[in-house]
């Protein structure tokens, strides 16, 4: 049962100084970290339609490049005698990728290509580290222990060399050498080198070992 208290001032409290209650602070969760997303698409091209399909492919890649967050595309043509094209399209965030996949532009272009392909497209969505370890021509990703070992071996030299390079920056600009800024700069450089420079080339270099069972 609830009890209603009088609406007048409480004893010992001045009417001109109403009692105030401070609501407890609500902790805010940190914003989610954006994660790159890639679409791996396979098209089986009808015999004699290769030239028309490649013309269409150039068009759709150009259109995808106009959308926000687009980071690039890669096309793996079929080997001699083959008929399956594999296209990977990379976006900065999942929302960017979804906007392109659901766009009227892509729907219209997919209608145009239907006479040139046999059957529906095969679509696979990858995010983050999975993209590095997926064969450009499709197939099964390598076991997790190989992915772990590859990532560790890529980060290790960065962790050794990068501090020696950054110390010159911190000496030139002492404010950047303070703990929060130094850690942030080091992390940004490490992740940037890993994502944009080392892993795309490293994973291709050792692709045969990664795919070996």
mmCIF file of C-alpha atoms in Angstrom:
data_model
loop_
_atom_site.group_PDB
_atom_site.id
_atom_site.type_symbol
_atom_site.label_atom_id
_atom_site.label_comp_id
_atom_site.label_asym_id
_atom_site.label_seq_id
_atom_site.Cartn_x
_atom_site.Cartn_y
_atom_site.Cartn_z
ATOM 1 C CA UNK A 1 0.000 0.000 0.000
ATOM 2 C CA UNK A 2 1.421 3.390 -0.938
ATOM 3 C CA UNK A 3 1.407 6.323 1.503
ATOM 4 C CA UNK A 4 0.820 9.875 0.278
ATOM 5 C CA UNK A 5 2.796 12.526 2.135
ATOM 6 C CA UNK A 6 1.544 16.097 2.643
ATOM 7 C CA UNK A 7 2.293 18.455 -0.215
ATOM 8 C CA UNK A 8 3.630 21.197 2.076
ATOM 9 C CA UNK A 9 7.312 21.726 2.939
ATOM 10 C CA UNK A 10 9.029 19.144 5.066
ATOM 11 C CA UNK A 11 10.130 20.083 8.571
ATOM 12 C CA UNK A 12 13.538 21.723 8.608
ATOM 13 C CA UNK A 13 13.429 22.527 4.902
ATOM 14 C CA UNK A 14 12.976 26.135 3.840
ATOM 15 C CA UNK A 15 10.180 26.715 1.306
ATOM 16 C CA UNK A 16 12.560 28.844 -0.731
ATOM 17 C CA UNK A 17 15.097 26.004 -0.894
ATOM 18 C CA UNK A 18 13.220 22.960 -2.197
ATOM 19 C CA UNK A 19 14.875 19.652 -1.701
ATOM 20 C CA UNK A 20 16.502 18.393 -4.927
ATOM 21 C CA UNK A 21 17.399 14.844 -5.774
ATOM 22 C CA UNK A 22 20.187 14.094 -8.224
ATOM 23 C CA UNK A 23 19.376 11.114 -10.429
ATOM 24 C CA UNK A 24 22.131 8.514 -10.549
ATOM 25 C CA UNK A 25 24.383 8.702 -13.558
ATOM 26 C CA UNK A 26 23.496 6.212 -16.226
ATOM 27 C CA UNK A 27 26.538 4.516 -17.723
ATOM 28 C CA UNK A 28 26.716 4.756 -21.473
ATOM 29 C CA UNK A 29 27.935 1.830 -23.486
ATOM 30 C CA UNK A 30 30.777 2.656 -25.858
ATOM 31 C CA UNK A 31 29.720 3.067 -29.481
ATOM 32 C CA UNK A 32 30.131 -0.055 -31.585
ATOM 33 C CA UNK A 33 33.301 -0.297 -33.620
ATOM 34 C CA UNK A 34 32.707 -0.179 -37.352
ATOM 35 C CA UNK A 35 33.649 -3.419 -39.062
ATOM 36 C CA UNK A 36 34.381 -3.774 -42.740
ATOM 37 C CA UNK A 37 32.000 -5.979 -44.685
ATOM 38 C CA UNK A 38 32.629 -7.772 -47.964
ATOM 39 C CA UNK A 39 30.273 -9.460 -50.399
ATOM 40 C CA UNK A 40 31.641 -12.463 -52.274
ATOM 41 C CA UNK A 41 29.442 -13.006 -55.342
ATOM 42 C CA UNK A 42 29.618 -15.826 -57.885
ATOM 43 C CA UNK A 43 28.012 -15.718 -61.321
ATOM 44 C CA UNK A 44 27.945 -18.610 -63.765
ATOM 45 C CA UNK A 45 28.021 -17.027 -67.232
ATOM 46 C CA UNK A 46 26.221 -18.603 -70.177
ATOM 47 C CA UNK A 47 28.353 -19.793 -73.107
ATOM 48 C CA UNK A 48 28.943 -17.001 -75.630
ATOM 49 C CA UNK A 49 27.834 -14.262 -73.216
ATOM 50 C CA UNK A 50 31.225 -13.521 -71.648
ATOM 51 C CA UNK A 51 31.837 -10.222 -73.483
ATOM 52 C CA UNK A 52 28.358 -8.882 -72.630
ATOM 53 C CA UNK A 53 28.718 -10.017 -69.033
ATOM 54 C CA UNK A 54 32.090 -8.284 -68.593
ATOM 55 C CA UNK A 55 30.634 -5.070 -70.019
ATOM 56 C CA UNK A 56 27.824 -5.321 -67.451
ATOM 57 C CA UNK A 57 30.351 -6.141 -64.721
ATOM 58 C CA UNK A 58 32.322 -2.973 -65.442
ATOM 59 C CA UNK A 59 29.101 -0.972 -65.216
ATOM 60 C CA UNK A 60 27.944 -2.383 -61.872
ATOM 61 C CA UNK A 61 31.383 -1.968 -60.282
ATOM 62 C CA UNK A 62 31.393 1.670 -61.388
ATOM 63 C CA UNK A 63 27.945 2.226 -59.881
ATOM 64 C CA UNK A 64 28.896 0.524 -56.596
ATOM 65 C CA UNK A 65 31.878 2.868 -56.328
ATOM 66 C CA UNK A 66 29.493 5.836 -56.120
ATOM 67 C CA UNK A 67 27.941 4.587 -52.883
ATOM 68 C CA UNK A 68 29.047 5.714 -49.429
ATOM 69 C CA UNK A 69 31.603 3.499 -47.723
ATOM 70 C CA UNK A 70 32.718 1.658 -50.868
ATOM 71 C CA UNK A 71 36.334 0.513 -50.443
ATOM 72 C CA UNK A 72 36.968 -1.344 -53.684
ATOM 73 C CA UNK A 73 36.159 -4.423 -55.718
ATOM 74 C CA UNK A 74 38.101 -7.405 -57.007
ATOM 75 C CA UNK A 75 37.162 -9.701 -59.891
ATOM 76 C CA UNK A 76 38.494 -13.230 -60.333
ATOM 77 C CA UNK A 77 37.855 -14.405 -63.883
ATOM 78 C CA UNK A 78 37.282 -18.097 -64.590
ATOM 79 C CA UNK A 79 40.233 -20.197 -65.748
ATOM 80 C CA UNK A 80 40.356 -21.318 -69.401
ATOM 81 C CA UNK A 81 37.317 -23.469 -70.064
ATOM 82 C CA UNK A 82 35.563 -22.207 -66.916
ATOM 83 C CA UNK A 83 32.406 -20.119 -66.670
ATOM 84 C CA UNK A 84 32.218 -18.793 -63.092
ATOM 85 C CA UNK A 85 33.204 -15.248 -62.134
ATOM 86 C CA UNK A 86 33.890 -14.361 -58.493
ATOM 87 C CA UNK A 87 33.493 -10.739 -57.427
ATOM 88 C CA UNK A 88 34.310 -9.330 -53.995
ATOM 89 C CA UNK A 89 32.954 -5.886 -53.077
ATOM 90 C CA UNK A 90 34.158 -4.286 -49.852
ATOM 91 C CA UNK A 91 32.431 -1.615 -47.742
ATOM 92 C CA UNK A 92 33.543 0.273 -44.653
ATOM 93 C CA UNK A 93 30.478 -0.677 -42.567
ATOM 94 C CA UNK A 94 27.623 -3.155 -42.688
ATOM 95 C CA UNK A 95 25.086 -0.349 -43.119
ATOM 96 C CA UNK A 96 26.935 0.890 -46.215
ATOM 97 C CA UNK A 97 26.944 -2.611 -47.691
ATOM 98 C CA UNK A 98 23.239 -3.137 -46.998
ATOM 99 C CA UNK A 99 22.382 0.221 -48.612
ATOM 100 C CA UNK A 100 24.120 -0.861 -51.805
ATOM 101 C CA UNK A 101 22.699 -4.387 -51.842
ATOM 102 C CA UNK A 102 19.131 -3.105 -51.358
ATOM 103 C CA UNK A 103 19.478 -0.129 -53.708
ATOM 104 C CA UNK A 104 17.248 0.330 -56.739
ATOM 105 C CA UNK A 105 20.402 0.762 -58.826
ATOM 106 C CA UNK A 106 21.623 -2.756 -58.046
ATOM 107 C CA UNK A 107 18.160 -4.279 -58.479
ATOM 108 C CA UNK A 108 17.887 -2.699 -61.921
ATOM 109 C CA UNK A 109 21.366 -3.874 -62.939
ATOM 110 C CA UNK A 110 20.658 -7.402 -61.710
ATOM 111 C CA UNK A 111 17.603 -7.504 -63.970
ATOM 112 C CA UNK A 112 19.811 -6.515 -66.918
ATOM 113 C CA UNK A 113 22.306 -9.350 -66.343
ATOM 114 C CA UNK A 114 19.778 -12.179 -66.149
ATOM 115 C CA UNK A 115 20.036 -13.114 -69.866
ATOM 116 C CA UNK A 116 23.813 -13.548 -69.468
ATOM 117 C CA UNK A 117 24.003 -15.765 -66.351
ATOM 118 C CA UNK A 118 22.872 -19.313 -65.717
ATOM 119 C CA UNK A 119 20.947 -19.573 -62.475
ATOM 120 C CA UNK A 120 20.863 -17.286 -59.432
ATOM 121 C CA UNK A 121 23.947 -15.612 -58.015
ATOM 122 C CA UNK A 122 25.723 -17.174 -55.036
ATOM 123 C CA UNK A 123 26.266 -14.584 -52.328
ATOM 124 C CA UNK A 124 28.430 -14.781 -49.212
ATOM 125 C CA UNK A 125 28.786 -11.987 -46.643
ATOM 126 C CA UNK A 126 32.061 -11.689 -44.742
ATOM 127 C CA UNK A 127 33.146 -9.236 -42.091
ATOM 128 C CA UNK A 128 36.386 -8.316 -40.382
ATOM 129 C CA UNK A 129 39.128 -10.907 -40.359
ATOM 130 C CA UNK A 130 37.165 -13.511 -42.360
ATOM 131 C CA UNK A 131 37.712 -11.512 -45.555
ATOM 132 C CA UNK A 132 41.478 -11.983 -45.414
ATOM 133 C CA UNK A 133 41.195 -15.764 -45.266
ATOM 134 C CA UNK A 134 38.552 -16.418 -47.883
ATOM 135 C CA UNK A 135 39.892 -17.587 -51.259
ATOM 136 C CA UNK A 136 39.257 -15.102 -54.063
ATOM 137 C CA UNK A 137 37.712 -17.923 -56.087
ATOM 138 C CA UNK A 138 35.417 -19.020 -53.268
ATOM 139 C CA UNK A 139 35.769 -22.217 -51.290
ATOM 140 C CA UNK A 140 36.222 -23.012 -47.629
ATOM 141 C CA UNK A 141 38.155 -20.718 -45.295
ATOM 142 C CA UNK A 142 41.286 -22.202 -43.670
ATOM 143 C CA UNK A 143 41.096 -23.612 -40.131
ATOM 144 C CA UNK A 144 41.074 -21.149 -37.258
ATOM 145 C CA UNK A 145 44.537 -22.155 -36.028
ATOM 146 C CA UNK A 146 46.029 -21.113 -39.380
ATOM 147 C CA UNK A 147 44.148 -17.811 -39.255
ATOM 148 C CA UNK A 148 45.418 -17.242 -35.698
ATOM 149 C CA UNK A 149 49.015 -18.101 -36.574
ATOM 150 C CA UNK A 150 48.948 -15.911 -39.684
ATOM 151 C CA UNK A 151 47.551 -12.926 -37.789
ATOM 152 C CA UNK A 152 50.075 -13.297 -34.957
ATOM 153 C CA UNK A 153 52.978 -13.547 -37.401
ATOM 154 C CA UNK A 154 51.747 -10.375 -39.144
ATOM 155 C CA UNK A 155 51.344 -8.354 -35.944
ATOM 156 C CA UNK A 156 54.609 -9.499 -34.329
ATOM 157 C CA UNK A 157 57.031 -7.542 -36.582
ATOM 158 C CA UNK A 158 54.796 -4.474 -36.358
ATOM 159 C CA UNK A 159 54.910 -4.642 -32.551
ATOM 160 C CA UNK A 160 58.720 -4.814 -32.681
ATOM 161 C CA UNK A 161 59.445 -2.176 -35.326
ATOM 162 C CA UNK A 162 56.660 0.389 -34.874
ATOM 163 C CA UNK A 163 57.674 1.654 -31.377
ATOM 164 C CA UNK A 164 61.173 2.464 -32.652
ATOM 165 C CA UNK A 165 59.675 4.507 -35.490
ATOM 166 C CA UNK A 166 57.083 6.288 -33.372
ATOM 167 C CA UNK A 167 59.612 7.360 -30.743
ATOM 168 C CA UNK A 168 60.960 9.949 -33.205
ATOM 169 C CA UNK A 169 57.457 11.389 -33.545
ATOM 170 C CA UNK A 170 56.994 11.471 -29.774
ATOM 171 C CA UNK A 171 60.369 13.165 -29.322
ATOM 172 C CA UNK A 172 59.461 15.812 -31.880
ATOM 173 C CA UNK A 173 55.989 16.349 -30.390
ATOM 174 C CA UNK A 174 56.177 15.456 -26.659
ATOM 175 C CA UNK A 175 52.422 15.980 -26.164
ATOM 176 C CA UNK A 176 51.723 12.996 -28.420
ATOM 177 C CA UNK A 177 53.995 10.812 -26.304
ATOM 178 C CA UNK A 178 51.690 10.938 -23.308
ATOM 179 C CA UNK A 179 50.069 7.636 -22.431
ATOM 180 C CA UNK A 180 46.568 7.977 -23.913
ATOM 181 C CA UNK A 181 47.735 9.635 -27.139
ATOM 182 C CA UNK A 182 50.740 7.353 -27.613
ATOM 183 C CA UNK A 183 48.598 4.233 -27.217
ATOM 184 C CA UNK A 184 45.954 5.578 -29.584
ATOM 185 C CA UNK A 185 48.489 6.465 -32.282
ATOM 186 C CA UNK A 186 50.254 3.121 -31.922
ATOM 187 C CA UNK A 187 46.971 1.207 -32.164
ATOM 188 C CA UNK A 188 45.796 3.197 -35.189
ATOM 189 C CA UNK A 189 49.087 2.597 -37.001
ATOM 190 C CA UNK A 190 49.097 -1.120 -36.170
ATOM 191 C CA UNK A 191 45.523 -1.719 -37.323
ATOM 192 C CA UNK A 192 45.964 0.475 -40.401
ATOM 193 C CA UNK A 193 49.103 -1.358 -41.520
ATOM 194 C CA UNK A 194 47.478 -4.719 -40.843
ATOM 195 C CA UNK A 195 44.201 -4.047 -42.664
ATOM 196 C CA UNK A 196 45.331 -1.955 -45.618
ATOM 197 C CA UNK A 197 48.964 -2.947 -46.255
ATOM 198 C CA UNK A 198 50.085 -6.262 -44.789
ATOM 199 C CA UNK A 199 47.203 -8.738 -44.592
ATOM 200 C CA UNK A 200 45.832 -8.335 -48.149
ATOM 201 C CA UNK A 201 49.309 -9.103 -49.556
ATOM 202 C CA UNK A 202 50.395 -11.573 -46.876
ATOM 203 C CA UNK A 203 47.273 -13.726 -47.223
ATOM 204 C CA UNK A 204 47.780 -13.913 -51.001
ATOM 205 C CA UNK A 205 51.455 -14.796 -50.530
ATOM 206 C CA UNK A 206 50.672 -17.785 -48.327
ATOM 207 C CA UNK A 207 47.364 -18.687 -49.997
ATOM 208 C CA UNK A 208 48.620 -22.135 -51.019
ATOM 209 C CA UNK A 209 49.548 -23.010 -47.431
ATOM 210 C CA UNK A 210 46.282 -21.602 -46.106
ATOM 211 C CA UNK A 211 44.231 -23.749 -48.487
ATOM 212 C CA UNK A 212 46.324 -26.900 -47.966
ATOM 213 C CA UNK A 213 44.561 -29.525 -45.872
#
